[in-house]
Amino acid sequence: MTPSHIEHIGIAVKNLNSAINFYERIFGLKCYKIEEIADQKVRTAFFMVGPTKIELLESTDPEGPIARFIEKRGEGIHHLAFAYKKIEDQLKHAEDNGVTLIDTVPRKGAEGLDIAFLHPKSSGGVLIEICEDKKHEIVSMEKYKCQICGYIYDSEEGEPHAGIKPGTLFSDLPEDYLCPVCAAGKDDFFSLD
């Protein structure tokens, strides 16, 4: 089973605000969302880099998993997340192939994704997260064309440079969305489907 893309790279940090400042100041990235996931004892911040996200993770509890990770290994890459259309199928496939699962059933993660982790002992020391966005599970990807300049908005790709993540449907774009080529409004686009 092949993932559709690398969903994100998780990076454990001691101070979320300092880390956000670093990524914005040094790389010119824009943090588009900060979210706390109480049951995981973590606060997250997200950046888009092409079709992939960087997720910064700060512990909200000194006994939380991110705090323990930092205490043992220091700040740095915590996990690699792959996107799948059917997370349950991938969990079964992994388990059937001898992979030790941390999560035997999916749970809710940041940004409303269903997530599950594979134990790093089964994956060469790398903590692997598998993700599925149930909101877009049954909706096919769509394309809209600007009738002014011909630019095509592809919902599968989104516009990561503008903070619009892959999988964002045209109908979910803000009402003040403008064509990145000619600045035409949403009303100037038509569906190619």
C-alpha positions in Angstrom: 0.0 0.0 0.0 1.4 3.3 -1.1 0.9 6.6 0.7 -0.5 9.5 -1.3 2.2 11.9 0.1 4.3 12.8 3.1 1.6 14.5 5.2 4.1 16.1 7.6 7.4 16.0 9.5 7.0 16.3 13.2 9.7 18.2 15.1 9.8 18.3 18.9 10.7 21.7 20.4 11.0 23.1 23.9 9.5 26.5 23.1 6.8 26.7 20.4 6.9 30.5 20.1 10.7 30.6 19.6 10.6 27.8 17.1 7.8 29.5 15.1 9.9 32.7 15.1 12.9 30.7 13.8 11.0 29.1 10.9 9.3 32.4 9.9 12.4 34.5 10.2 15.0 32.2 8.7 13.0 30.3 6.1 10.2 32.8 5.3 7.5 30.3 6.2 4.2 31.3 7.6 2.7 29.5 10.5 -0.9 28.9 9.4 -2.3 27.2 12.6 -1.5 26.6 16.2 -3.6 23.9 18.0 -3.6 22.2 21.3 -4.4 18.5 21.5 -5.1 18.0 25.2 -5.3 14.2 25.3 -1.8 14.1 23.7 -0.4 16.8 26.0 0.9 18.8 23.1 0.6 22.1 21.4 1.3 22.1 17.6 2.1 24.7 15.0 2.0 24.1 11.2 3.8 25.4 8.2 3.4 24.4 4.5 6.4 23.6 2.4 5.2 22.6 -1.0 2.7 19.8 -0.5 4.2 18.8 2.9 3.7 20.3 6.3 6.1 20.8 9.1 4.5 20.3 12.5 6.2 21.7 15.5 5.4 19.9 18.8 5.7 21.5 22.3 4.7 19.5 25.4 2.0 21.0 27.6 3.0 18.5 30.4 6.4 17.7 31.8 5.4 14.0 31.8 3.9 14.1 28.3 5.4 12.1 25.4 7.1 15.1 23.7 8.7 16.2 27.0 10.0 12.7 27.6 11.3 12.6 24.0 13.2 15.9 24.4 14.6 14.8 27.8 15.9 11.5 26.3 16.9 12.7 22.8 16.8 16.5 22.7 14.9 18.7 20.3 14.6 17.5 16.7 12.8 15.3 14.3 10.2 13.3 16.3 8.2 11.5 13.5 7.5 11.2 9.8 3.8 11.1 8.8 2.4 9.5 5.6 -1.1 10.2 4.2 -3.3 7.2 3.3 -6.9 7.1 1.9 -7.8 4.2 4.2 -5.9 4.3 7.5 -7.5 1.0 8.8 -6.3 -0.9 5.7 -2.8 0.4 6.2 -2.8 -0.5 9.9 -3.9 -4.1 9.0 -1.3 -4.3 6.3 1.4 -3.2 8.7 0.3 -5.6 11.4 0.0 -8.5 9.0 3.6 -7.8 8.0 4.9 -8.0 11.5 5.0 -4.3 12.4 4.4 -3.5 16.0 1.6 -0.9 16.3 1.4 1.8 18.9 -2.2 2.4 17.9 -4.3 -0.6 16.9 -7.2 1.7 16.0 -7.0 5.3 14.6 -7.5 8.3 17.0 -8.0 12.0 16.4 -5.0 14.1 15.8 -4.2 17.7 15.0 -6.2 19.3 12.2 -9.0 16.7 12.6 -6.9 13.9 11.0 -7.4 10.3 12.0 -3.9 9.1 13.0 -2.1 6.0 14.2 1.6 5.4 15.1 3.9 2.5 14.2 6.5 1.6 16.8 10.0 2.8 15.8 11.4 -0.7 16.8 9.7 -2.0 13.6 10.8 0.9 11.3 14.5 1.3 11.8 14.3 3.7 14.8 11.9 6.1 13.0 8.5 6.8 14.6 6.0 6.6 11.7 2.6 8.2 11.8 -0.1 7.3 9.3 -2.9 9.8 8.7 -6.2 10.1 7.0 -8.4 13.1 6.4 -11.9 11.8 6.7 -13.4 15.1 5.7 -12.2 14.6 2.1 -12.4 10.9 2.0 -15.4 10.6 -0.3 -14.9 13.8 -2.2 -13.0 13.5 -5.5 -10.4 16.2 -6.2 -11.5 19.0 -8.4 -10.1 21.6 -10.8 -11.3 25.1 -11.4 -10.1 27.3 -14.2 -9.8 31.1 -14.1 -11.7 32.4 -17.1 -9.6 35.6 -17.2 -6.0 34.1 -17.4 -6.5 30.4 -17.7 -4.9 29.5 -14.3 -6.1 26.2 -13.0 -6.7 25.7 -9.3 -6.2 22.0 -8.5 -7.6 21.0 -5.1 -5.3 18.0 -4.9 -2.3 20.3 -5.0 -3.8 23.4 -3.2 -1.5 26.4 -3.1 1.0 25.7 -0.3 2.9 28.9 -1.0 -0.2 30.8 -0.1 -1.0 28.6 3.0 -3.7 26.6 1.1 -2.9 23.0 1.9 -3.3 20.1 -0.6 -6.8 18.6 -0.5 -8.5 22.0 0.0 -11.7 22.0 -2.1 -12.5 25.1 -4.2 -15.7 25.6 -2.2 -13.6 25.7 1.0 -11.4 28.6 -0.2 -12.1 31.9 1.5 -14.6 34.2 -0.2 -11.8 36.8 -0.8 -9.6 34.2 -2.6 -7.9 35.7 -5.6 -6.3 34.0 -8.6 -2.5 34.0 -7.9 -1.8 35.0 -11.6 -4.3 37.8 -12.4 -6.0 38.5 -9.1 -9.5 37.5 -10.4 -12.0 36.6 -7.7 -13.6 33.2 -7.1 -16.6 34.2 -9.3 -14.3 34.3 -12.3 -13.5 30.5 -12.0 -15.5 27.6 -13.5 -15.3 23.9 -12.8 -13.4 21.6 -15.2 -15.3 18.6 -13.9 
